[in-house]
Tab-separated table of C-alpha atoms in Angstrom:
chain	number	residue	atom	x	y	z
E	1	ASN	CA	-1.738	-18.618	8.863
E	2	ASP	CA	0.234	-16.615	10.794
E	3	GLN	CA	3.483	-16.766	8.073
E	4	SER	CA	3.941	-12.702	8.109
E	5	TRP	CA	5.082	-13.258	4.354
E	6	ASP	CA	2.469	-15.000	2.707
E	7	TRP	CA	0.442	-11.953	2.154
E	8	SER	CA	2.875	-11.885	-1.010
E	9	ILE	CA	1.360	-15.609	-2.617
E	10	LEU	CA	4.087	-16.533	-4.145
E	11	PRO	CA	5.629	-18.295	-0.824
E	12	ALA	CA	2.570	-19.709	-0.035
E	13	LEU	CA	1.887	-21.715	-3.439
E	14	PRO	CA	4.287	-24.922	-1.994
E	15	GLY	CA	1.659	-25.192	0.500
E	16	LEU	CA	-1.394	-24.239	-0.900
E	17	PHE	CA	-0.580	-26.818	-3.728
E	18	ALA	CA	0.474	-29.589	-1.406
E	19	ALA	CA	-3.083	-29.320	0.777
E	20	TYR	CA	-5.491	-29.334	-2.011
E	21	GLY	CA	-3.545	-29.702	-5.369
E	22	ARG	CA	-5.071	-32.905	-5.770
E	23	SER	CA	-8.424	-32.066	-5.378
E	24	ALA	CA	-8.929	-28.780	-6.830
E	25	SER	CA	-8.849	-27.356	-10.470
E	26	TRP	CA	-8.539	-23.717	-9.679
E	27	PHE	CA	-6.494	-21.698	-6.816
E	28	PHE	CA	-8.455	-17.716	-7.055
E	29	PHE	CA	-7.500	-14.730	-5.570
E	30	MET	CA	-9.403	-12.083	-4.567
E	31	ALA	CA	-9.027	-8.914	-2.281
E	32	GLU	CA	-10.948	-8.993	0.868
E	33	GLU	CA	-14.034	-6.795	-0.133
E	34	THR	CA	-14.883	-8.422	-3.294
E	35	ALA	CA	-18.128	-10.488	-3.758
E	36	VAL	CA	-18.491	-13.591	-5.699
E	37	ILE	CA	-21.154	-15.574	-6.792
E	38	LEU	CA	-19.828	-18.819	-7.177
E	39	SER	CA	-22.480	-20.375	-9.317
E	40	ALA	CA	-21.255	-17.392	-11.898
E	41	LEU	CA	-17.546	-18.229	-11.524
E	42	LEU	CA	-17.395	-22.162	-12.171
E	43	VAL	CA	-19.449	-21.318	-14.942
E	44	VAL	CA	-16.614	-19.075	-16.157
E	45	LEU	CA	-13.743	-21.606	-15.297
E	46	SER	CA	-15.388	-24.683	-16.958
E	47	ARG	CA	-14.707	-22.754	-20.073
E	48	TYR	CA	-10.736	-22.867	-19.752
E	49	PRO	CA	-9.275	-26.564	-20.186
E	50	VAL	CA	-8.100	-27.945	-16.614
E	51	GLN	CA	-5.077	-29.754	-17.277
E	52	GLU	CA	-3.439	-26.443	-19.058
E	53	GLU	CA	-1.605	-23.456	-17.378
E	54	TRP	CA	-4.181	-20.616	-17.080
E	55	PHE	CA	-3.584	-17.127	-15.440
E	56	LEU	CA	-7.256	-14.998	-15.332
E	57	GLY	CA	-8.158	-11.534	-14.404
E	58	LYS	CA	-9.163	-8.489	-14.985
E	59	ARG	CA	-6.871	-7.163	-17.411
E	60	LEU	CA	-4.325	-4.042	-16.347
E	61	HIS	CA	-1.400	-2.148	-18.147
E	62	ASP	CA	0.580	0.762	-17.636
E	63	ASN	CA	-0.171	4.035	-19.914
E	64	LYS	CA	3.302	4.831	-19.112
E	65	ALA	CA	6.300	3.469	-17.687
E	66	SER	CA	5.743	3.335	-13.990
E	67	ILE	CA	8.499	3.824	-11.114
E	68	ILE	CA	6.618	1.263	-9.291
E	69	HIS	CA	6.793	-1.597	-11.668
E	70	HIS	CA	10.971	-0.443	-12.317
E	71	TYR	CA	9.672	1.366	-15.770
E	72	ALA	CA	9.249	-1.922	-17.331
E	73	PHE	CA	8.267	-2.360	-20.794
E	74	SER	CA	8.952	0.861	-21.216
E	75	GLU	CA	8.753	0.868	-24.936
E	76	ASP	CA	5.504	-0.187	-24.905
E	77	PRO	CA	3.806	-0.123	-21.252
E	78	ALA	CA	0.280	-1.447	-22.904
E	79	SER	CA	1.844	-5.115	-23.920
E	80	PHE	CA	1.564	-6.435	-20.809
E	81	GLY	CA	-1.107	-7.044	-18.649
E	82	TYR	CA	-1.468	-7.347	-14.783
E	83	PRO	CA	-5.212	-8.697	-12.964
E	84	ASP	CA	-6.812	-5.805	-11.115
E	85	PRO	CA	-6.884	-7.565	-7.360
E	86	ALA	CA	-9.989	-6.450	-6.849
E	87	ALA	CA	-11.670	-8.352	-9.465
E	88	GLY	CA	-9.932	-11.732	-8.284
E	89	TRP	CA	-7.540	-13.734	-10.309
E	90	ALA	CA	-6.938	-17.266	-11.241
E	91	VAL	CA	-4.800	-19.694	-11.749
E	92	SER	CA	-5.157	-23.485	-12.803
E	93	VAL	CA	-3.452	-26.441	-11.099
E	94	PRO	CA	-1.043	-26.970	-13.997
E	95	LEU	CA	0.094	-23.768	-13.670
E	96	CYS	CA	0.069	-23.730	-10.030
E	97	GLN	CA	2.300	-27.020	-9.688
E	98	ARG	CA	4.564	-25.616	-11.980
E	99	LEU	CA	4.931	-22.311	-9.760
E	100	SER	CA	5.582	-24.393	-6.335
E	101	GLU	CA	8.157	-26.285	-7.697
E	102	ARG	CA	9.875	-23.169	-9.165
E	103	VAL	CA	9.688	-21.038	-5.766
E	104	GLN	CA	11.108	-23.985	-4.191
E	105	HIS	CA	14.023	-24.864	-6.056
E	106	GLU	CA	15.379	-20.874	-7.374
E	107	ASN	CA	15.395	-17.986	-5.220
E	108	LEU	CA	12.866	-15.068	-5.979
E	109	ARG	CA	15.515	-12.315	-7.315
E	110	SER	CA	13.759	-9.660	-6.038
E	111	ASP	CA	14.280	-8.075	-2.889
E	112	PHE	CA	11.395	-5.519	-2.816
E	113	THR	CA	7.824	-6.677	-3.236
E	114	ILE	CA	6.509	-3.451	-3.795
E	115	ASP	CA	3.059	-3.454	-6.524
E	116	LEU	CA	2.402	-7.698	-5.833
E	117	PRO	CA	0.081	-8.275	-9.090
E	118	HIS	CA	2.336	-6.788	-11.296
E	119	GLU	CA	5.291	-9.198	-9.857
E	120	ILE	CA	3.413	-12.098	-9.835
E	121	ALA	CA	2.407	-11.431	-13.081
E	122	LEU	CA	6.127	-10.956	-14.377
E	123	TYR	CA	6.645	-14.278	-12.521
E	124	ILE	CA	3.938	-16.210	-14.116
E	125	TRP	CA	4.931	-14.802	-17.338
E	126	GLU	CA	8.576	-15.653	-17.470
E	127	GLY	CA	10.504	-13.810	-19.869
E	128	GLY	CA	8.066	-15.599	-22.166
E	129	ASN	CA	8.149	-19.343	-21.075
E	130	GLY	CA	4.685	-19.073	-18.867
E	131	PRO	CA	1.623	-17.627	-19.721
E	132	GLU	CA	0.417	-13.817	-20.089
E	133	LEU	CA	-2.900	-12.788	-18.467
E	134	THR	CA	-6.024	-13.739	-19.887
E	135	ALA	CA	-8.417	-11.077	-19.625
E	136	VAL	CA	-11.983	-12.570	-18.827
E	137	PRO	CA	-14.721	-10.000	-18.659
E	138	GLU	CA	-16.671	-11.404	-15.932
E	139	PHE	CA	-13.758	-10.913	-13.146
E	140	CYS	CA	-15.507	-7.170	-12.561
E	141	THR	CA	-14.880	-4.330	-10.600
E	142	GLN	CA	-18.001	-1.861	-11.641
E	143	PRO	CA	-21.784	-4.126	-11.688
E	144	SER	CA	-22.800	-4.834	-15.011
E	145	ASP	CA	-24.890	-7.984	-16.470
E	146	ASN	CA	-22.821	-11.264	-16.087
E	147	CYS	CA	-20.762	-10.453	-13.760
E	148	ALA	CA	-18.861	-13.423	-11.661
E	149	THR	CA	-17.283	-10.908	-8.983
E	150	THR	CA	-18.112	-7.364	-8.055
E	151	PHE	CA	-16.314	-5.214	-6.463
E	152	THR	CA	-17.542	-1.878	-3.946
E	153	THR	CA	-14.735	-0.368	-2.654
E	154	TYR	CA	-11.450	-0.064	-0.325
E	155	LEU	CA	-12.950	2.370	2.341
E	156	PRO	CA	-15.546	0.361	4.496
E	157	ASP	CA	-18.655	1.358	6.537
E	158	CYS	CA	-17.887	1.393	9.979
E	159	GLY	CA	-19.502	4.025	11.129
E	160	PRO	CA	-19.276	7.656	12.268
E	161	PRO	CA	-14.977	8.956	11.449
E	162	VAL	CA	-12.794	9.268	14.113
E	163	SER	CA	-12.897	12.825	15.058
E	164	LYS	CA	-9.965	15.494	14.329
E	165	SER	CA	-8.297	15.200	17.836
E	166	LYS	CA	-8.023	11.168	18.076
E	167	VAL	CA	-5.717	11.918	14.946
E	168	PHE	CA	-2.174	13.499	15.225
E	169	VAL	CA	-0.403	14.025	12.270
E	170	ALA	CA	3.565	14.652	12.019
E	171	VAL	CA	4.821	16.259	8.456
E	172	LYS	CA	8.302	15.523	8.246
E	173	THR	CA	9.898	18.793	6.564
E	174	CYS	CA	13.286	20.202	6.478
E	175	GLU	CA	15.285	23.769	5.373
E	176	ARG	CA	15.347	22.695	2.242
E	177	PHE	CA	12.451	21.663	0.937
E	178	GLN	CA	9.771	23.847	3.499
E	179	SER	CA	9.727	26.542	1.466
E	180	GLU	CA	8.122	25.220	-1.436
E	181	ARG	CA	6.284	22.265	0.167
E	182	VAL	CA	5.090	23.597	3.350
E	183	PRO	CA	2.756	25.831	1.236
E	184	VAL	CA	1.446	23.155	-0.788
E	185	VAL	CA	0.060	21.210	2.469
E	186	LYS	CA	-1.157	24.123	3.752
E	187	ALA	CA	-3.178	25.391	0.581
E	188	THR	CA	-4.927	21.824	0.375
E	189	TRP	CA	-5.223	19.266	3.206
E	190	GLU	CA	-3.863	20.969	6.431
E	191	LYS	CA	-7.190	22.320	7.089
E	192	SER	CA	-8.252	18.997	7.597
E	193	ALA	CA	-5.753	18.187	10.264
E	194	GLY	CA	-7.242	18.862	13.995
E	195	LEU	CA	-3.108	18.295	16.099
E	196	LEU	CA	-0.701	18.905	13.165
E	197	GLU	CA	3.042	20.166	13.205
E	198	TYR	CA	5.975	20.552	10.971
E	199	TYR	CA	9.208	18.640	12.387
E	200	SER	CA	12.034	19.985	10.369
E	201	ASP	CA	15.840	20.769	11.302
E	202	VAL	CA	15.407	24.911	11.983
E	203	ILE	CA	12.636	27.158	13.602
E	204	ASP	CA	10.872	28.767	11.240
E	205	ALA	CA	7.865	30.603	13.700
E	206	SER	CA	6.286	31.467	10.093
E	207	ILE	CA	4.676	27.864	9.638
E	208	PRO	CA	5.654	27.369	12.411
E	209	THR	CA	8.642	24.577	12.663
E	210	VAL	CA	9.661	22.082	15.414
E	211	SER	CA	13.072	20.593	15.546
E	212	LEU	CA	14.142	17.848	17.110
E	213	GLY	CA	17.873	18.170	17.673
E	214	VAL	CA	18.157	15.848	15.037
E	215	PRO	CA	20.163	16.737	12.054
E	216	ASN	CA	18.638	16.358	8.479
E	217	THR	CA	19.845	13.489	6.783
E	218	ASP	CA	19.605	12.783	2.700
E	219	ARG	CA	17.945	9.704	3.234
E	220	GLY	CA	16.335	8.161	5.419
E	221	HIS	CA	14.861	10.100	8.395
E	222	CYS	CA	14.949	7.437	10.806
E	223	GLY	CA	16.265	9.595	13.651
E	224	LYS	CA	14.048	12.149	13.354
E	225	THR	CA	11.010	9.331	12.716
E	226	PHE	CA	11.626	8.133	16.104
E	227	ALA	CA	11.912	11.395	17.677
E	228	ILE	CA	8.489	12.676	16.533
E	229	VAL	CA	7.871	8.963	17.676
E	230	ARG	CA	9.062	9.494	21.209
E	231	ARG	CA	7.512	13.452	21.194
E	232	PHE	CA	4.126	11.890	20.231
E	233	TRP	CA	4.025	9.284	23.030
E	234	SER	CA	5.661	12.313	25.590
E	235	GLN	CA	3.249	15.019	24.897
E	236	ALA	CA	0.451	14.595	27.686
E	237	ALA	CA	-1.753	16.667	25.975
E	238	THR	CA	-1.660	14.789	23.258
E	239	LYS	CA	-3.917	11.554	23.997
E	240	ALA	CA	-4.694	11.356	20.367
E	241	ASP	CA	-5.309	7.920	19.519
E	242	TRP	CA	-3.266	7.779	15.765
E	243	LEU	CA	0.106	9.073	14.955
E	244	LEU	CA	-0.134	9.662	11.041
E	245	ILE	CA	3.738	10.774	10.088
E	246	VAL	CA	3.660	12.059	6.417
E	247	ASP	CA	6.698	13.581	3.895
E	248	ASP	CA	6.553	17.011	2.968
E	249	ASP	CA	5.598	16.148	-0.551
E	250	THR	CA	2.291	13.597	0.264
E	251	LEU	CA	-0.695	14.292	-0.599
E	252	ILE	CA	-3.279	13.491	1.318
E	253	SER	CA	-7.203	12.922	2.224
E	254	LEU	CA	-7.753	13.277	6.001
E	255	PRO	CA	-11.931	13.084	6.036
E	256	ARG	CA	-11.114	9.777	4.258
E	257	LEU	CA	-8.366	8.374	6.514
E	258	ARG	CA	-10.552	8.537	9.528
E	259	ARG	CA	-13.419	6.592	7.618
E	260	LEU	CA	-11.256	4.177	7.772
E	261	LEU	CA	-9.140	4.426	10.863
E	262	ARG	CA	-13.156	3.651	12.689
E	263	CYS	CA	-12.507	0.542	10.894
E	264	TYR	CA	-9.778	-0.363	13.788
E	265	ASP	CA	-8.854	-0.526	17.641
E	266	PRO	CA	-6.724	1.941	18.258
E	267	GLU	CA	-6.648	-0.520	22.060
E	268	GLU	CA	-4.511	-3.111	19.848
E	269	ALA	CA	-1.174	-2.860	18.054
E	270	VAL	CA	-1.676	-1.493	14.506
E	271	SER	CA	0.819	-0.560	11.821
E	272	LEU	CA	-1.887	0.431	8.885
E	273	GLY	CA	-0.509	1.857	4.904
E	274	GLU	CA	0.497	0.650	1.927
E	275	ARG	CA	2.552	-1.801	2.570
E	276	TYR	CA	5.469	-3.050	1.130
E	277	GLY	CA	8.059	-5.904	1.253
E	278	PHE	CA	11.345	-6.674	1.653
E	279	GLY	CA	13.482	-10.395	1.847
E	280	LEU	CA	10.239	-12.159	2.194
E	281	MET	CA	11.243	-15.149	0.735
E	282	GLN	CA	14.441	-15.282	2.971
E	283	GLY	CA	12.228	-14.978	6.602
E	284	GLY	CA	11.974	-10.918	6.214
E	285	TYR	CA	9.295	-8.357	6.632
E	286	SER	CA	6.865	-6.341	5.494
E	287	TYR	CA	6.393	-2.295	6.161
E	288	THR	CA	4.877	0.212	5.583
E	289	THR	CA	6.363	2.660	2.682
E	290	GLY	CA	6.967	6.511	4.326
E	291	GLY	CA	5.936	8.419	1.153
E	292	ALA	CA	2.521	7.055	1.279
E	293	GLY	CA	1.236	7.631	4.728
E	294	MET	CA	2.704	5.361	8.171
E	295	VAL	CA	-0.470	5.154	10.898
E	296	LEU	CA	0.331	3.587	13.955
E	297	SER	CA	-1.691	3.437	16.954
E	298	ARG	CA	-1.128	4.488	20.516
E	299	THR	CA	-0.736	0.865	21.346
E	300	ALA	CA	1.804	0.132	19.226
E	301	VAL	CA	3.430	3.069	19.659
E	302	SER	CA	3.985	1.896	23.240
E	303	ARG	CA	5.063	-1.144	21.828
E	304	LEU	CA	7.807	0.500	20.206
E	305	LEU	CA	8.839	2.541	22.443
E	306	SER	CA	9.458	-0.410	24.749
E	307	SER	CA	10.570	-2.977	23.077
E	308	GLY	CA	13.870	-1.012	22.687
E	309	CYS	CA	13.918	-1.705	18.582
E	310	GLY	CA	15.296	1.146	17.059
E	311	CYS	CA	18.012	3.073	14.411
E	312	TYR	CA	20.971	1.450	13.983
E	313	SER	CA	21.853	4.928	12.029
E	314	ASP	CA	20.002	8.375	12.273
E	315	ASP	CA	20.183	8.038	7.994
E	316	ALA	CA	18.685	4.354	7.835
E	317	PRO	CA	15.401	4.147	6.227
E	318	ASP	CA	12.779	4.898	9.002
E	319	ASP	CA	9.861	2.561	6.974
E	320	MET	CA	11.547	-0.114	6.921
E	321	VAL	CA	13.435	0.300	10.396
E	322	LEU	CA	9.171	0.494	11.728
E	323	GLY	CA	8.382	-2.494	9.787
E	324	ARG	CA	11.358	-4.680	11.387
E	325	CYS	CA	10.937	-3.898	14.529
E	326	PHE	CA	7.016	-4.476	14.187
E	327	THR	CA	7.496	-7.608	12.830
E	328	PHE	CA	10.163	-8.736	15.245
E	329	LEU	CA	7.775	-7.544	18.088
E	330	ARG	CA	4.658	-9.352	16.287
E	331	VAL	CA	2.368	-5.950	15.727
E	332	PRO	CA	0.190	-6.820	12.574
E	333	ILE	CA	1.233	-4.185	9.199
E	334	ILE	CA	-1.697	-3.977	7.411
E	335	HIS	CA	-2.160	-2.892	3.865
E	336	ASN	CA	-4.697	-0.777	2.539
E	337	PRO	CA	-4.604	0.075	-1.201
E	338	LEU	CA	-6.024	3.408	-0.740
E	339	PHE	CA	-2.456	4.612	0.576
E	340	HIS	CA	-0.111	5.174	-2.352
E	341	GLN	CA	3.738	5.868	-2.617
E	342	ALA	CA	4.020	7.210	-5.835
E	343	GLN	CA	1.576	9.866	-7.966
E	344	PRO	CA	-1.824	8.786	-9.656
E	345	GLU	CA	0.235	8.923	-13.543
E	346	ASP	CA	2.021	6.361	-12.336
E	347	TYR	CA	-1.205	3.314	-11.492
E	348	ALA	CA	-3.209	2.487	-14.237
E	349	GLU	CA	-5.873	4.008	-14.559
E	350	GLU	CA	-8.636	1.774	-14.033
E	351	LEU	CA	-7.235	0.317	-10.947
E	352	SER	CA	-9.685	0.321	-7.984
E	353	SER	CA	-7.872	2.009	-5.390
E	354	LEU	CA	-7.805	4.891	-7.166
E	355	LYS	CA	-11.519	5.795	-6.441
E	356	HIS	CA	-11.654	7.171	-3.295
E	357	ALA	CA	-7.762	7.466	-2.722
E	358	ILE	CA	-6.042	8.231	0.460
E	359	SER	CA	-2.666	9.377	-0.832
E	360	PHE	CA	-0.286	10.152	-2.940
E	361	HIS	CA	3.423	11.163	-2.877
E	362	LYS	CA	5.766	12.992	-4.595
E	363	HIS	CA	5.316	16.724	-6.943
E	364	TRP	CA	7.227	15.506	-9.759
E	365	ASN	CA	6.316	17.350	-13.012
E	366	THR	CA	3.112	18.252	-11.827
E	367	ASP	CA	0.896	20.414	-10.254
E	368	PRO	CA	0.455	18.852	-6.444
E	369	VAL	CA	-2.660	21.469	-5.614
E	370	THR	CA	-4.474	20.375	-8.533
E	371	VAL	CA	-3.576	17.079	-8.041
E	372	TYR	CA	-5.366	16.891	-4.289
E	373	ARG	CA	-8.591	18.380	-5.872
E	374	GLN	CA	-8.741	16.321	-8.324
E	375	TRP	CA	-8.280	12.833	-6.211
E	376	LEU	CA	-8.540	13.499	-2.469
E	377	HIS	CA	-10.802	16.541	-1.863
E	378	ASP	CA	-13.970	15.884	-0.904
E	379	THR	CA	-16.667	18.493	-0.234
E	380	ASP	CA	-19.016	16.677	1.922
E	381	PRO	CA	-18.841	18.841	5.037
E	382	ARG	CA	-19.741	15.608	7.535
E	383	ASP	CA	-16.027	14.783	6.738
E	384	GLU	CA	-15.134	17.759	8.459
E	385	LEU	CA	-16.372	17.013	12.073
């Protein structure tokens, strides 16, 4: 289906129910990399009466109130369960029917789609009027006996990583933050980059920074980001296949990113990162969130710049404007859960995407160098090619 909002699942339910609701007993959703033993899955599902409303999955919960969940259930974060998509999750047909009718007859309240499994669980729970997630031990992310589903990694092996010279890294900084944040980049992941520039509102030869002639804005940074994109395209010496745009408080594993990029063709228009949605039920758009790192193929940059699509103001939200432009241009906005807009502690401990993570964002109340070493640093010498 080419509907760009169907990844958020709720908008797709009426169509799924209309097509399969009479013949099926269950709808099962899973990640692309999830493996299913169908005979075992059918045995598991047979335990639950199909005429009742069921929401089944591997249960995750927050350990503390999380910014990505809008601090929901802050008094008792562990009380609310939501599924790990890597293990797969299921809804019974009676529940799917009721959800489909709700989706069609009421406006979804949230403008933003941020963490889909949590938001779906909230929608199904409906403030206590709907079912909570039932934990199913056979929905697995670690191999063990009796598993009906298994999962390995969100970082597939598509061959050797792309070389450092194929990835150009643009770090957005500014005079206000560069003295405290740039040293963290230099102490952690800068040495993994082949091509990297720091973009600020002032020139500092000690870093060094490049000034693009765009004044710093307190929010949005659209003007700066589009200036970076134009510079990447115009630099004849930099024929890198990929442009990575990060914030100065993004922590990233470039070796893991380069392994992931082997799975994509830079001759195609690709926008890759952690995908959020805005107004998806009203025909809105998806975008890759800026703090987690935005990856654009050279072909996507070419399509963007030749289209004339751009900022409505210098302080417009750059990631959302890029998403709106790419949606208009029908450039696929590809989600990989290894990119993270928040800090490791903002995610459930058992979440599969924390393993082999590519990025985290923000330095609040934490030691970013320690976070980098614990979650993102690899010692494999092959990764430094």
